[in-house]
PDB file of C-alpha atoms in Angstrom:
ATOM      1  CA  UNK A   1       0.576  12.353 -14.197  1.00 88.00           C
ATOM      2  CA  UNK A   2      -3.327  11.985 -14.664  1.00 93.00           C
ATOM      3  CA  UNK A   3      -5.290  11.110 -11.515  1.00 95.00           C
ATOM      4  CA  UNK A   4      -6.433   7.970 -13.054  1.00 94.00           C
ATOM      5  CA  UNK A   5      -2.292   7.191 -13.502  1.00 94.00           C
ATOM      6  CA  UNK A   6      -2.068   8.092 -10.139  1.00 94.00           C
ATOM      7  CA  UNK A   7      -5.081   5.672  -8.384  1.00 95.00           C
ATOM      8  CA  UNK A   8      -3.921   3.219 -10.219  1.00 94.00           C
ATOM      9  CA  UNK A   9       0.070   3.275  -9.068  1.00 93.00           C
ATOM     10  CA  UNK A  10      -1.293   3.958  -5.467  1.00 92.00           C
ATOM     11  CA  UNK A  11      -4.028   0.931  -5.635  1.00 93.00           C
ATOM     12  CA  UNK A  12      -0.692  -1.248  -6.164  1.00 91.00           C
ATOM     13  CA  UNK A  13       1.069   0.044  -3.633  1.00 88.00           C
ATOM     14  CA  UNK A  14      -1.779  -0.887  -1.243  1.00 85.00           C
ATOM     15  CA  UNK A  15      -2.856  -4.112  -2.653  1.00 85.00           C
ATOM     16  CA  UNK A  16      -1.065  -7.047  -1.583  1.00 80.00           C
ATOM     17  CA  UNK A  17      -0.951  -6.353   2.140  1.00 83.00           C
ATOM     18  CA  UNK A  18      -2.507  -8.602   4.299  1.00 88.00           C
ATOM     19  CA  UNK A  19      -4.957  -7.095   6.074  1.00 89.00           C
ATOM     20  CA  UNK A  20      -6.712 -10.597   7.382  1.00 90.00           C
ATOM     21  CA  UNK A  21      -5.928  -9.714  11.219  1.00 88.00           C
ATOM     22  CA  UNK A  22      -7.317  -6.250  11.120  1.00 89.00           C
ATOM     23  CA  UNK A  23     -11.068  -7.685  12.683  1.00 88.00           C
ATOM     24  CA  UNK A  24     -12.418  -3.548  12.118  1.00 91.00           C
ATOM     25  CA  UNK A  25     -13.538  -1.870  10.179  1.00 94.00           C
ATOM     26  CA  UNK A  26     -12.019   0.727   8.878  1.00 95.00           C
ATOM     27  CA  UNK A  27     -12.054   3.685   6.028  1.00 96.00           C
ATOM     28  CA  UNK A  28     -10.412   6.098   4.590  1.00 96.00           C
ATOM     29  CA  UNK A  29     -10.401   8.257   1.891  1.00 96.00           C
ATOM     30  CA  UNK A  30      -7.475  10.442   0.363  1.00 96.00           C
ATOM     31  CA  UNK A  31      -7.989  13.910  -1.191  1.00 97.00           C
ATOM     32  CA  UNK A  32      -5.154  14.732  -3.660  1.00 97.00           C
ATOM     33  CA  UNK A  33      -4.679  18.192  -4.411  1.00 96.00           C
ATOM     34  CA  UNK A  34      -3.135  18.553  -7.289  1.00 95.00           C
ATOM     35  CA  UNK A  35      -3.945  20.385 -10.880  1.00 94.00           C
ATOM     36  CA  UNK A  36      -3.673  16.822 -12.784  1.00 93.00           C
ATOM     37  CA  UNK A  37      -3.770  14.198 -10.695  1.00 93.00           C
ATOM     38  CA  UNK A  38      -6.057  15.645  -8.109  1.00 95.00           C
ATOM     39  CA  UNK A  39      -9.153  13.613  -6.793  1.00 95.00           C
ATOM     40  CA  UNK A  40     -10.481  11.782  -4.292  1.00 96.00           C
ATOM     41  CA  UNK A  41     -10.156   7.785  -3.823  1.00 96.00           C
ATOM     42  CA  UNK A  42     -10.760   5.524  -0.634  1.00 96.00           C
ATOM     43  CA  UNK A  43      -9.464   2.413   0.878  1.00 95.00           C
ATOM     44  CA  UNK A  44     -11.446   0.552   2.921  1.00 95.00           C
ATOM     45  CA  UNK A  45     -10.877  -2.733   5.450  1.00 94.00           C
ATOM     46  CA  UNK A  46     -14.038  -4.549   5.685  1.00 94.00           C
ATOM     47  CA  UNK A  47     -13.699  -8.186   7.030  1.00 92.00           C
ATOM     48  CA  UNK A  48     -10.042  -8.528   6.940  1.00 91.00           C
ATOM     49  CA  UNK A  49     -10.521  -7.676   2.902  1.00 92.00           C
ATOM     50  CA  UNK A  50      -8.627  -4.466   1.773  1.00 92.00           C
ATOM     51  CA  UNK A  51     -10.595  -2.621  -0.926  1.00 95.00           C
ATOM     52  CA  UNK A  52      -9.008   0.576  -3.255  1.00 95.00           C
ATOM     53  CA  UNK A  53     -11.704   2.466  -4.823  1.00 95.00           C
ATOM     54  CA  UNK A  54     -11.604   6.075  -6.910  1.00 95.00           C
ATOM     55  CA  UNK A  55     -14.732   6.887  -5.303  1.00 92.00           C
ATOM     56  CA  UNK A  56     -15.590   9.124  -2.499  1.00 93.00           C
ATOM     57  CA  UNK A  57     -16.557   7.632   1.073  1.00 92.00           C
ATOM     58  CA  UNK A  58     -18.951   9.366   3.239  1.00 91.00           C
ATOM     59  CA  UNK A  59     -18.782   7.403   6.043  1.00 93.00           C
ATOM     60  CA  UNK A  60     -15.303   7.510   6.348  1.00 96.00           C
ATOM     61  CA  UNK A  61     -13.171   7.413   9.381  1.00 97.00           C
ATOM     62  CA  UNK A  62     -10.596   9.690   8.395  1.00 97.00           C
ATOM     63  CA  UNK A  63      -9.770  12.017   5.524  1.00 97.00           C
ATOM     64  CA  UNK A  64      -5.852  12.062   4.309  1.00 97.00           C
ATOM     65  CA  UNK A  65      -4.941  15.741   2.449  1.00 97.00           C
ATOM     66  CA  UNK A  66      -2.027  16.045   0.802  1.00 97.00           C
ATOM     67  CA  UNK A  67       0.154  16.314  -2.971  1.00 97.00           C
ATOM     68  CA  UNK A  68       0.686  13.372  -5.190  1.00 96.00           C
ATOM     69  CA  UNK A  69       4.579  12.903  -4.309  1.00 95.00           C
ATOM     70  CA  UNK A  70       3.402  12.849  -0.108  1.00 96.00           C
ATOM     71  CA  UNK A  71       1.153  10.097  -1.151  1.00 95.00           C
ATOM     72  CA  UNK A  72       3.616   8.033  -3.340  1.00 94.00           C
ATOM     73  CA  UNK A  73       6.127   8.478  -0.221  1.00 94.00           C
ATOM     74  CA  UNK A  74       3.918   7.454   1.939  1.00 93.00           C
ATOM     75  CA  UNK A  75       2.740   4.518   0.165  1.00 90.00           C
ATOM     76  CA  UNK A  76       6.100   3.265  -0.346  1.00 89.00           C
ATOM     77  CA  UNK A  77       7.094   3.505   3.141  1.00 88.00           C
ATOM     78  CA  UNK A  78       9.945   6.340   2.522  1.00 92.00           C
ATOM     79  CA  UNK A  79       8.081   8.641   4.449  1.00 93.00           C
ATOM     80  CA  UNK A  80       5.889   7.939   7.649  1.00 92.00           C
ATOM     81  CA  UNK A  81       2.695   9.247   7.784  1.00 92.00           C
ATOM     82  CA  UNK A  82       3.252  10.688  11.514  1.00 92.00           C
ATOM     83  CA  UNK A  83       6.298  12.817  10.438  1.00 94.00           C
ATOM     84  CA  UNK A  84       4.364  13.878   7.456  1.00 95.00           C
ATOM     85  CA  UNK A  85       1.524  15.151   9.974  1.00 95.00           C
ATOM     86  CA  UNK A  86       3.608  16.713  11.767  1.00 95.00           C
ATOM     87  CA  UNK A  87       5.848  18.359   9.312  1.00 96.00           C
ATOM     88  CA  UNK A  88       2.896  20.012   7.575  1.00 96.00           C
ATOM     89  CA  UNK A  89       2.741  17.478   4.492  1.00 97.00           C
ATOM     90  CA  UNK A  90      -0.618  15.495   5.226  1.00 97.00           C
ATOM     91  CA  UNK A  91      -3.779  16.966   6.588  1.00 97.00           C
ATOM     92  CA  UNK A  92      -5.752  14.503   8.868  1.00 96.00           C
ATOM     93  CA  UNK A  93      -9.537  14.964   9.585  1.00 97.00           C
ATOM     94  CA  UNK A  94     -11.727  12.673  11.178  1.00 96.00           C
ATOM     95  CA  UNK A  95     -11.046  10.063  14.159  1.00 96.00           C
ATOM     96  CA  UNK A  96      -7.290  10.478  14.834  1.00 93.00           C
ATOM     97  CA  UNK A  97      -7.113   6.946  16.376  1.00 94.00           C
ATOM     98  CA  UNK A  98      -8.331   4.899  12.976  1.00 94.00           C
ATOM     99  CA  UNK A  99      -6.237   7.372  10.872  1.00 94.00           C
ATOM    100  CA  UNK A 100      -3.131   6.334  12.736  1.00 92.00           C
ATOM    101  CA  UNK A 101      -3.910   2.519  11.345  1.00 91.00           C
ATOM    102  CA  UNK A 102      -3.043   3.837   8.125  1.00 90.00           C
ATOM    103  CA  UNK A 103       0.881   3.596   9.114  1.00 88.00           C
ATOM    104  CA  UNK A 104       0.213  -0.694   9.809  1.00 87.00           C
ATOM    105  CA  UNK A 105      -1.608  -1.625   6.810  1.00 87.00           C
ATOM    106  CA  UNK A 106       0.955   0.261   5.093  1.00 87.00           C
ATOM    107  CA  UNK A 107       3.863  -1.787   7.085  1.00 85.00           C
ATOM    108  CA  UNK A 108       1.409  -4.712   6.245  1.00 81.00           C
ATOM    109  CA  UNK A 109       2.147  -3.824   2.508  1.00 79.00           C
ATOM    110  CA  UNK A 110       6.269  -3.629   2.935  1.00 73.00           C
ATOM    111  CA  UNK A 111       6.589  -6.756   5.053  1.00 73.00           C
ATOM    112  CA  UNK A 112       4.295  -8.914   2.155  1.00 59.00           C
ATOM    113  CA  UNK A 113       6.530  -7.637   0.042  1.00 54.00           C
ATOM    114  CA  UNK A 114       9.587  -8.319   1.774  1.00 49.00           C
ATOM    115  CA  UNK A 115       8.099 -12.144   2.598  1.00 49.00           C
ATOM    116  CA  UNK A 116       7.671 -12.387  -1.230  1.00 47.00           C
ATOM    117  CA  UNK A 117      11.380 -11.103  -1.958  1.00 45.00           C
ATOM    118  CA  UNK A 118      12.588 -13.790   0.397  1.00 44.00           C
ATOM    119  CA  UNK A 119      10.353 -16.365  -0.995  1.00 48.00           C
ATOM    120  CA  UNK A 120      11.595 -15.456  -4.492  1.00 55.00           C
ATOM    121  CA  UNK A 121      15.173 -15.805  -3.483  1.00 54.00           C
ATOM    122  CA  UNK A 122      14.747 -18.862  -1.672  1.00 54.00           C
ATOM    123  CA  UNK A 123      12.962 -19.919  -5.026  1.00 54.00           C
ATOM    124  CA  UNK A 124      16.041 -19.053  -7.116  1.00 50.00           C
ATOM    125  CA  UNK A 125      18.452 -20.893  -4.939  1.00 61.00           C
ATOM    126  CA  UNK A 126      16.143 -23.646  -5.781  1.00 56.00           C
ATOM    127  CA  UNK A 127      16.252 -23.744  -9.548  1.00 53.00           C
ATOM    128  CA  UNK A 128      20.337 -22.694  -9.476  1.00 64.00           C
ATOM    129  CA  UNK A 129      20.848 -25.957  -7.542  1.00 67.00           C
ATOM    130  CA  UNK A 130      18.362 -28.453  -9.841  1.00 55.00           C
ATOM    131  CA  UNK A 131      20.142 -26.639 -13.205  1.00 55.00           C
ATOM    132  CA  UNK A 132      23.754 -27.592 -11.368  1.00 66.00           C
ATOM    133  CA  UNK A 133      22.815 -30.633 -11.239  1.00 66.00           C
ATOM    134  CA  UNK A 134      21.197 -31.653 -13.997  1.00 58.00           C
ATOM    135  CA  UNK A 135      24.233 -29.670 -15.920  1.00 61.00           C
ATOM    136  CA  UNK A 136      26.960 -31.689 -13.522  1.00 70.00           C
ATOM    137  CA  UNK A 137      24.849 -34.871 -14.652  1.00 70.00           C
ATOM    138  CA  UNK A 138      24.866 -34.113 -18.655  1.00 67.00           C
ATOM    139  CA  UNK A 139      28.974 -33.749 -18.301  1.00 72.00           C
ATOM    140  CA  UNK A 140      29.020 -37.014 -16.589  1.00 75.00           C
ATOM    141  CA  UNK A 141      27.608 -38.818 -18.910  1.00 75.00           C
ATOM    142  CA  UNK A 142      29.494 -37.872 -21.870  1.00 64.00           C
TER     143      UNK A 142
END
């Protein structure tokens, strides 16, 4: 996997979640050491706005170190951050407090997703019941 490959499956694992009730600011950036995919991106909450950019950010709260398949865990919410820290698998520098806001925009992420799973379902049930009965109406008539 290239880094760009990489940014790009991470940005959509962040994007979505609704960061709208986070009133700080906050930012982070992500070093990934790796031969390929290695580089450095950011996210950022400015506003209540989430932002995913394959820049560098100076002014960062924290800095997140760690391999491609940490990251992907992470961002998926198969592994939490904390346990990662603590078993060795993420490096943290910078202001412990704002890195540890990482873990709820990333539960922000899951539940939006979960809300749009529901939604979808609820959606399906929908549609079966209109094509029942327009199909229960067609064999009525003939």
């Amino acid at each position: 996997m290239t880094y760009a490959e990489l940014f790009y499956e991470i940005k959509g694992k962040f994007m979505g979640a609704d960061v709208s009730d986070i009133k700080e600011h906050l930012a982070f950036q992500f070093n990934i050491e790796d031969e390929e995919a290695g580089g450095a991106f950011y996210v950022e909450v400015k506003d209540g706005t989430l932002f995913v950019e394959p820049y560098e950010y100076y002014d960062r709260d924290a800095m997140f170190i760690c391999a491609p398949d940490v990251l992907m865990q992470i961002a998926d919410g198969k592994m939490d951050p904390i346990a990662a820290f603590t078993e060795k698998k993420l490096r943290v520098e910078g202001n412990i407090e704002k890195a540890l806001r990482l873990k709820e925009i990333i539960e922000m992420k899951q539940n939006a997703k979960s809300e749009k799973s529901v939604a979808r379902k609820a959606a399906d049930k929908v549609v079966e019941k209109v094509v029942k009965t327009v199909a229960k109406k067609a064999a009525e008539k003939k």
